[in-house]
Amino acid sequence: MSLPPQDDSPQPEILSLDEFNVAIPQDVYDHLSKQYSTLDGDVDGETKHIDRILSCMKRSPVDTCCRVNNIQSSVKEVEAGLEQYFAEKMDSQHTNSYAIQQHETLTDLVTIRTTTPTDSDAVSLYHSKGPTKKTCILSNDVPSDESDDLFPNWQIRRKQGWPLTHRCVIVDRFCAEAVLRGADIFVKGILCADAGIAESEEVAVYASLPRSNGTKSKPITRGMLLQNFCDRCVFIGIGISQCKRADYFATSSGTGVVMVSTAGSPQPPMNGVLTGKMILQNLPSVVVAHALNPQPGEVILDMCCAPGGKTTHLASLMNDNGLIIACDKSRKKMISARDFFEANASCIVPLALDSTKGLLGLKSGEEWKSPKEIIDSASVANDGLKDFKGFYANSFDCILLDPPCSALGLRPKLQIDTKSAKELLKAADYQQKFIRNAIPLLKVGGRMTYSTCTINSLENEENVKFILKEFPCMRLESLAHLPGLPGLPDKGLTEEECQMVRRFDPTDTLDTMGFFLAKFQKVC
């Protein structure tokens, strides 16, 4: 037998999802650690609560949540459609078993949870650096002739840590996060791959991530061979290639790999399932519209609506009877949202508007106009969106304010994009600009929700404190009847006020994304 080839080139760092730690700047970590220090204590070997949160961040929530569109369907119809969908998948390919159930509190929400035993592939893969089956390996750990043909330089491959049973595909971080949510892999998310991958071949899938020690990574040229990859990656699952390797990089659209098993919480592929009848939404996001409790005939403003899930939920709860103005600063997002709205409801008017500048002053001699009057008299731009600058004070029965935030609660998350703790401070300041515009627009007696998808108390509890201090006309309303936890203590709210808001913690038994929600009424 010939001597193994020598390889002194830099080696890849290959990790399991279990041993991987979500990258986070130290000052951001310290900032959040201090906020959550009151919840510290030894749980499963981790003493800091922020560490427990970060550990949850790399997995999807256990439940897939389907919010029923009451305008076009019903809970029973959606449950039946999902049962049929999963039955057909079980017949056509290997898949997990799932339990479908109506939520006990949020009655328009249907949850999907795997019923696969805890010793399933997903749990095993979570702790693995690659596929664990060794069908190509002899008892003495030397590849058979078949495997030798598959990987002629198998000694180098084994030294690097790549599996000897599967060819490999490496995807970018955003693609990997989507895979962990149940998505398949589109070709544009594939960065590099082993040579020789064929259509219908089972492949191991990894996510490319920067090294944790700050070492500069070698640039990855899309389409390069796996043997030239020397960066850090995390094993995320096994899939079936839908084409040969060359086709991954010859086009920018289409499915490259259909996932069979993923590391972490098993998630069903739900793209295009029961379109119009239901919408995939995280549980805390569904709570928002229920908290606002819109009524038929009301005039509602969604100040930062894109992509539009909460907006269409409002329309569903109102049975499409009323007027919802849906705003976002990005015209491109609103053009996309318009198509989504039109497919789900008819009472929504999309508007490209910076909601920090949406309050119009009433000039001397000028007549106050209602939102409907402003819309009816507005011109239409070439892209089909109505063209006007804002609204007058006391215009809306309800306002849903879900402003841009640091998004530190999103799951799954393999890297924290916030660069510094200063960014968290800036995010809270920016949100206050929306607040200052929202409250004058609200009618006396009107209701407003404030929500974020972050775990940063500066943007959550401390902005509730800001509202109560700066706007005595606003009264905090209790949401204790809805799912969620009380607010963080010692962050500006009294113990009673903490009980009135809803905080969603990824470590809680609800196993959701990180999220925050408060509700107010304008009393004078």
mmCIF file of C-alpha atoms in Angstrom, residues 238-425:
data_model
loop_
_atom_site.group_PDB
_atom_site.id
_atom_site.type_symbol
_atom_site.label_atom_id
_atom_site.label_comp_id
_atom_site.label_asym_id
_atom_site.label_seq_id
_atom_site.Cartn_x
_atom_site.Cartn_y
_atom_site.Cartn_z
ATOM 1 C CA ILE A 238 -28.074 15.346 5.771
ATOM 2 C CA GLY A 239 -29.880 15.876 2.492
ATOM 3 C CA ILE A 240 -30.434 14.540 -1.017
ATOM 4 C CA SER A 241 -28.779 16.436 -3.853
ATOM 5 C CA GLN A 242 -31.282 17.485 -6.510
ATOM 6 C CA CYS A 243 -28.662 17.896 -9.214
ATOM 7 C CA LYS A 244 -25.023 17.227 -9.967
ATOM 8 C CA ARG A 245 -22.339 19.433 -8.424
ATOM 9 C CA ALA A 246 -21.753 21.598 -11.494
ATOM 10 C CA ASP A 247 -25.402 22.646 -11.507
ATOM 11 C CA TYR A 248 -25.087 24.152 -8.005
ATOM 12 C CA PHE A 249 -22.925 26.893 -9.425
ATOM 13 C CA ALA A 250 -24.221 27.166 -12.983
ATOM 14 C CA THR A 251 -27.454 28.863 -11.895
ATOM 15 C CA SER A 252 -28.689 31.204 -9.174
ATOM 16 C CA SER A 253 -32.138 29.681 -8.663
ATOM 17 C CA GLY A 254 -33.685 26.330 -7.882
ATOM 18 C CA THR A 255 -33.362 23.725 -5.138
ATOM 19 C CA GLY A 256 -29.926 22.193 -4.682
ATOM 20 C CA VAL A 257 -30.480 19.874 -1.726
ATOM 21 C CA VAL A 258 -33.651 18.534 -0.089
ATOM 22 C CA MET A 259 -33.004 17.984 3.602
ATOM 23 C CA VAL A 260 -33.724 14.584 5.134
ATOM 24 C CA SER A 261 -32.456 15.089 8.684
ATOM 25 C CA THR A 262 -31.300 18.225 10.499
ATOM 26 C CA ALA A 263 -29.437 18.777 13.735
ATOM 27 C CA GLY A 264 -31.514 20.253 16.555
ATOM 28 C CA SER A 265 -35.297 20.466 16.744
ATOM 29 C CA PRO A 266 -36.796 18.674 13.705
ATOM 30 C CA GLN A 267 -38.769 21.176 11.626
ATOM 31 C CA PRO A 268 -41.137 20.266 8.774
ATOM 32 C CA PRO A 269 -40.597 21.872 5.352
ATOM 33 C CA MET A 270 -43.591 24.195 5.014
ATOM 34 C CA ASN A 271 -42.835 26.314 1.955
ATOM 35 C CA GLY A 272 -46.013 26.779 -0.105
ATOM 36 C CA VAL A 273 -48.210 24.678 2.195
ATOM 37 C CA LEU A 274 -51.885 25.817 2.404
ATOM 38 C CA THR A 275 -51.043 29.245 0.985
ATOM 39 C CA GLY A 276 -53.718 31.809 1.843
ATOM 40 C CA LYS A 277 -55.346 29.540 4.413
ATOM 41 C CA MET A 278 -52.560 29.898 6.966
ATOM 42 C CA ILE A 279 -49.368 31.854 7.583
ATOM 43 C CA LEU A 280 -46.233 30.685 9.359
ATOM 44 C CA GLN A 281 -45.645 32.964 12.348
ATOM 45 C CA ASN A 282 -43.694 32.727 15.578
ATOM 46 C CA LEU A 283 -45.943 32.290 18.606
ATOM 47 C CA PRO A 284 -45.033 35.640 20.245
ATOM 48 C CA SER A 285 -45.835 37.464 17.002
ATOM 49 C CA VAL A 286 -49.291 35.883 17.032
ATOM 50 C CA VAL A 287 -49.811 37.144 20.583
ATOM 51 C CA VAL A 288 -49.383 40.762 19.417
ATOM 52 C CA ALA A 289 -52.596 41.008 17.373
ATOM 53 C CA HIS A 290 -54.557 39.218 20.095
ATOM 54 C CA ALA A 291 -53.236 41.755 22.608
ATOM 55 C CA LEU A 292 -54.331 44.690 20.435
ATOM 56 C CA ASN A 293 -57.733 43.008 19.993
ATOM 57 C CA PRO A 294 -58.877 44.845 16.826
ATOM 58 C CA GLN A 295 -62.609 45.184 16.283
ATOM 59 C CA PRO A 296 -64.555 45.228 12.992
ATOM 60 C CA GLY A 297 -64.838 48.727 11.550
ATOM 61 C CA GLU A 298 -61.821 50.168 13.386
ATOM 62 C CA VAL A 299 -59.103 52.260 11.734
ATOM 63 C CA ILE A 300 -55.662 50.831 12.528
ATOM 64 C CA LEU A 301 -52.084 51.884 11.829
ATOM 65 C CA ASP A 302 -49.260 49.320 11.580
ATOM 66 C CA MET A 303 -46.235 51.619 11.702
ATOM 67 C CA CYS A 304 -43.501 49.157 10.666
ATOM 68 C CA CYS A 305 -45.357 46.354 8.968
ATOM 69 C CA ALA A 306 -42.930 44.460 6.709
ATOM 70 C CA PRO A 307 -43.075 41.585 5.949
ATOM 71 C CA GLY A 308 -46.745 41.809 6.963
ATOM 72 C CA GLY A 309 -47.600 38.820 9.138
ATOM 73 C CA LYS A 310 -48.970 40.868 12.031
ATOM 74 C CA THR A 311 -50.862 43.150 9.614
ATOM 75 C CA THR A 312 -52.729 40.280 7.991
ATOM 76 C CA HIS A 313 -53.440 38.850 11.436
ATOM 77 C CA LEU A 314 -55.193 42.099 12.375
ATOM 78 C CA ALA A 315 -57.282 41.815 9.201
ATOM 79 C CA SER A 316 -58.122 38.203 10.036
ATOM 80 C CA LEU A 317 -59.292 39.078 13.552
ATOM 81 C CA MET A 318 -61.418 41.928 12.128
ATOM 82 C CA ASN A 319 -62.880 39.571 9.510
ATOM 83 C CA ASP A 320 -61.521 41.932 6.834
ATOM 84 C CA ASN A 321 -63.928 44.651 8.023
ATOM 85 C CA GLY A 322 -62.249 47.983 8.709
ATOM 86 C CA LEU A 323 -59.230 49.930 7.502
ATOM 87 C CA ILE A 324 -55.587 49.040 8.160
ATOM 88 C CA ILE A 325 -52.814 51.376 7.038
ATOM 89 C CA ALA A 326 -49.620 49.340 6.743
ATOM 90 C CA CYS A 327 -46.387 51.347 6.592
ATOM 91 C CA ASP A 328 -42.721 50.706 6.063
ATOM 92 C CA LYS A 329 -39.889 53.022 5.102
ATOM 93 C CA SER A 330 -38.724 50.713 2.310
ATOM 94 C CA ARG A 331 -40.692 51.118 -0.910
ATOM 95 C CA LYS A 332 -39.302 47.810 -2.187
ATOM 96 C CA LYS A 333 -40.576 45.987 0.899
ATOM 97 C CA MET A 334 -43.990 47.583 0.572
ATOM 98 C CA ILE A 335 -44.351 46.568 -3.074
ATOM 99 C CA SER A 336 -43.625 42.989 -1.991
ATOM 100 C CA ALA A 337 -45.957 43.307 1.014
ATOM 101 C CA ARG A 338 -48.759 44.635 -1.213
ATOM 102 C CA ASP A 339 -48.903 41.348 -3.124
ATOM 103 C CA PHE A 340 -48.940 39.441 0.170
ATOM 104 C CA PHE A 341 -51.730 41.615 1.539
ATOM 105 C CA GLU A 342 -53.870 41.287 -1.583
ATOM 106 C CA ALA A 343 -53.639 37.494 -1.364
ATOM 107 C CA ASN A 344 -54.886 37.478 2.229
ATOM 108 C CA ALA A 345 -57.207 40.451 2.840
ATOM 109 C CA SER A 346 -58.848 43.473 1.181
ATOM 110 C CA CYS A 347 -58.917 46.009 4.040
ATOM 111 C CA ILE A 348 -55.165 46.759 4.048
ATOM 112 C CA VAL A 349 -53.659 49.837 2.362
ATOM 113 C CA PRO A 350 -49.857 49.565 1.896
ATOM 114 C CA LEU A 351 -47.860 52.770 2.207
ATOM 115 C CA ALA A 352 -44.151 53.521 1.789
ATOM 116 C CA LEU A 353 -43.716 55.917 4.701
ATOM 117 C CA ASP A 354 -41.067 56.639 7.320
ATOM 118 C CA SER A 355 -43.282 56.433 10.399
ATOM 119 C CA THR A 356 -40.919 58.633 12.415
ATOM 120 C CA LYS A 357 -42.144 61.450 10.146
ATOM 121 C CA GLY A 358 -45.762 60.404 9.644
ATOM 122 C CA LEU A 359 -47.437 62.970 11.911
ATOM 123 C CA LEU A 360 -48.821 65.926 9.950
ATOM 124 C CA GLY A 361 -49.252 69.331 11.550
ATOM 125 C CA LEU A 362 -52.596 71.047 11.012
ATOM 126 C CA LYS A 363 -51.925 74.462 9.474
ATOM 127 C CA SER A 364 -54.075 77.498 10.188
ATOM 128 C CA GLY A 365 -57.311 77.267 8.232
ATOM 129 C CA GLU A 366 -56.590 73.707 7.128
ATOM 130 C CA GLU A 367 -59.314 71.117 7.602
ATOM 131 C CA TRP A 368 -58.582 67.905 9.558
ATOM 132 C CA LYS A 369 -59.016 64.827 7.403
ATOM 133 C CA SER A 370 -59.519 61.227 8.449
ATOM 134 C CA PRO A 371 -57.149 58.495 7.198
ATOM 135 C CA LYS A 372 -59.834 57.314 4.763
ATOM 136 C CA GLU A 373 -60.282 60.817 3.347
ATOM 137 C CA ILE A 374 -56.515 61.184 2.918
ATOM 138 C CA ILE A 375 -56.276 57.816 1.163
ATOM 139 C CA ASP A 376 -59.234 58.455 -1.134
ATOM 140 C CA SER A 377 -57.795 61.785 -2.291
ATOM 141 C CA ALA A 378 -54.196 60.541 -2.679
ATOM 142 C CA SER A 379 -52.558 60.059 -6.044
ATOM 143 C CA VAL A 380 -51.143 56.708 -7.113
ATOM 144 C CA ALA A 381 -47.450 56.382 -7.975
ATOM 145 C CA ASN A 382 -46.135 54.438 -10.960
ATOM 146 C CA ASP A 383 -45.475 51.406 -8.773
ATOM 147 C CA GLY A 384 -49.116 51.292 -7.684
ATOM 148 C CA LEU A 385 -48.636 52.549 -4.121
ATOM 149 C CA LYS A 386 -50.669 55.468 -2.794
ATOM 150 C CA ASP A 387 -48.573 58.627 -2.456
ATOM 151 C CA PHE A 388 -49.083 60.780 0.658
ATOM 152 C CA LYS A 389 -46.990 62.019 3.576
ATOM 153 C CA GLY A 390 -48.829 61.033 6.740
ATOM 154 C CA PHE A 391 -51.813 61.586 9.014
ATOM 155 C CA TYR A 392 -53.195 64.086 11.494
ATOM 156 C CA ALA A 393 -53.321 63.679 15.255
ATOM 157 C CA ASN A 394 -56.121 61.610 16.810
ATOM 158 C CA SER A 395 -56.649 59.545 13.657
ATOM 159 C CA PHE A 396 -56.444 55.900 14.744
ATOM 160 C CA ASP A 397 -58.423 53.571 16.986
ATOM 161 C CA CYS A 398 -55.416 51.255 17.305
ATOM 162 C CA ILE A 399 -51.699 51.390 16.574
ATOM 163 C CA LEU A 400 -49.395 48.397 16.261
ATOM 164 C CA LEU A 401 -45.817 49.550 16.819
ATOM 165 C CA ASP A 402 -43.183 46.901 16.168
ATOM 166 C CA PRO A 403 -40.190 49.138 15.372
ATOM 167 C CA PRO A 404 -36.801 48.113 13.998
ATOM 168 C CA CYS A 405 -34.792 46.500 16.786
ATOM 169 C CA SER A 406 -31.529 44.690 17.489
ATOM 170 C CA ALA A 407 -33.296 41.361 16.691
ATOM 171 C CA LEU A 408 -31.365 39.527 19.414
ATOM 172 C CA GLY A 409 -34.307 37.197 19.987
ATOM 173 C CA LEU A 410 -34.454 35.599 16.539
ATOM 174 C CA ARG A 411 -33.998 31.823 16.368
ATOM 175 C CA PRO A 412 -32.149 29.963 15.058
ATOM 176 C CA LYS A 413 -29.175 32.289 15.061
ATOM 177 C CA LEU A 414 -25.595 31.170 14.422
ATOM 178 C CA GLN A 415 -24.009 34.597 14.787
ATOM 179 C CA ILE A 416 -24.947 37.830 16.562
ATOM 180 C CA ASP A 417 -24.776 40.666 14.046
ATOM 181 C CA THR A 418 -24.774 43.484 16.629
ATOM 182 C CA LYS A 419 -21.238 44.899 16.598
ATOM 183 C CA SER A 420 -21.173 46.679 19.957
ATOM 184 C CA ALA A 421 -23.208 47.559 23.033
ATOM 185 C CA LYS A 422 -23.445 51.126 21.685
ATOM 186 C CA GLU A 423 -25.649 49.807 18.873
ATOM 187 C CA LEU A 424 -28.132 48.559 21.479
ATOM 188 C CA LEU A 425 -28.315 52.061 22.945
#
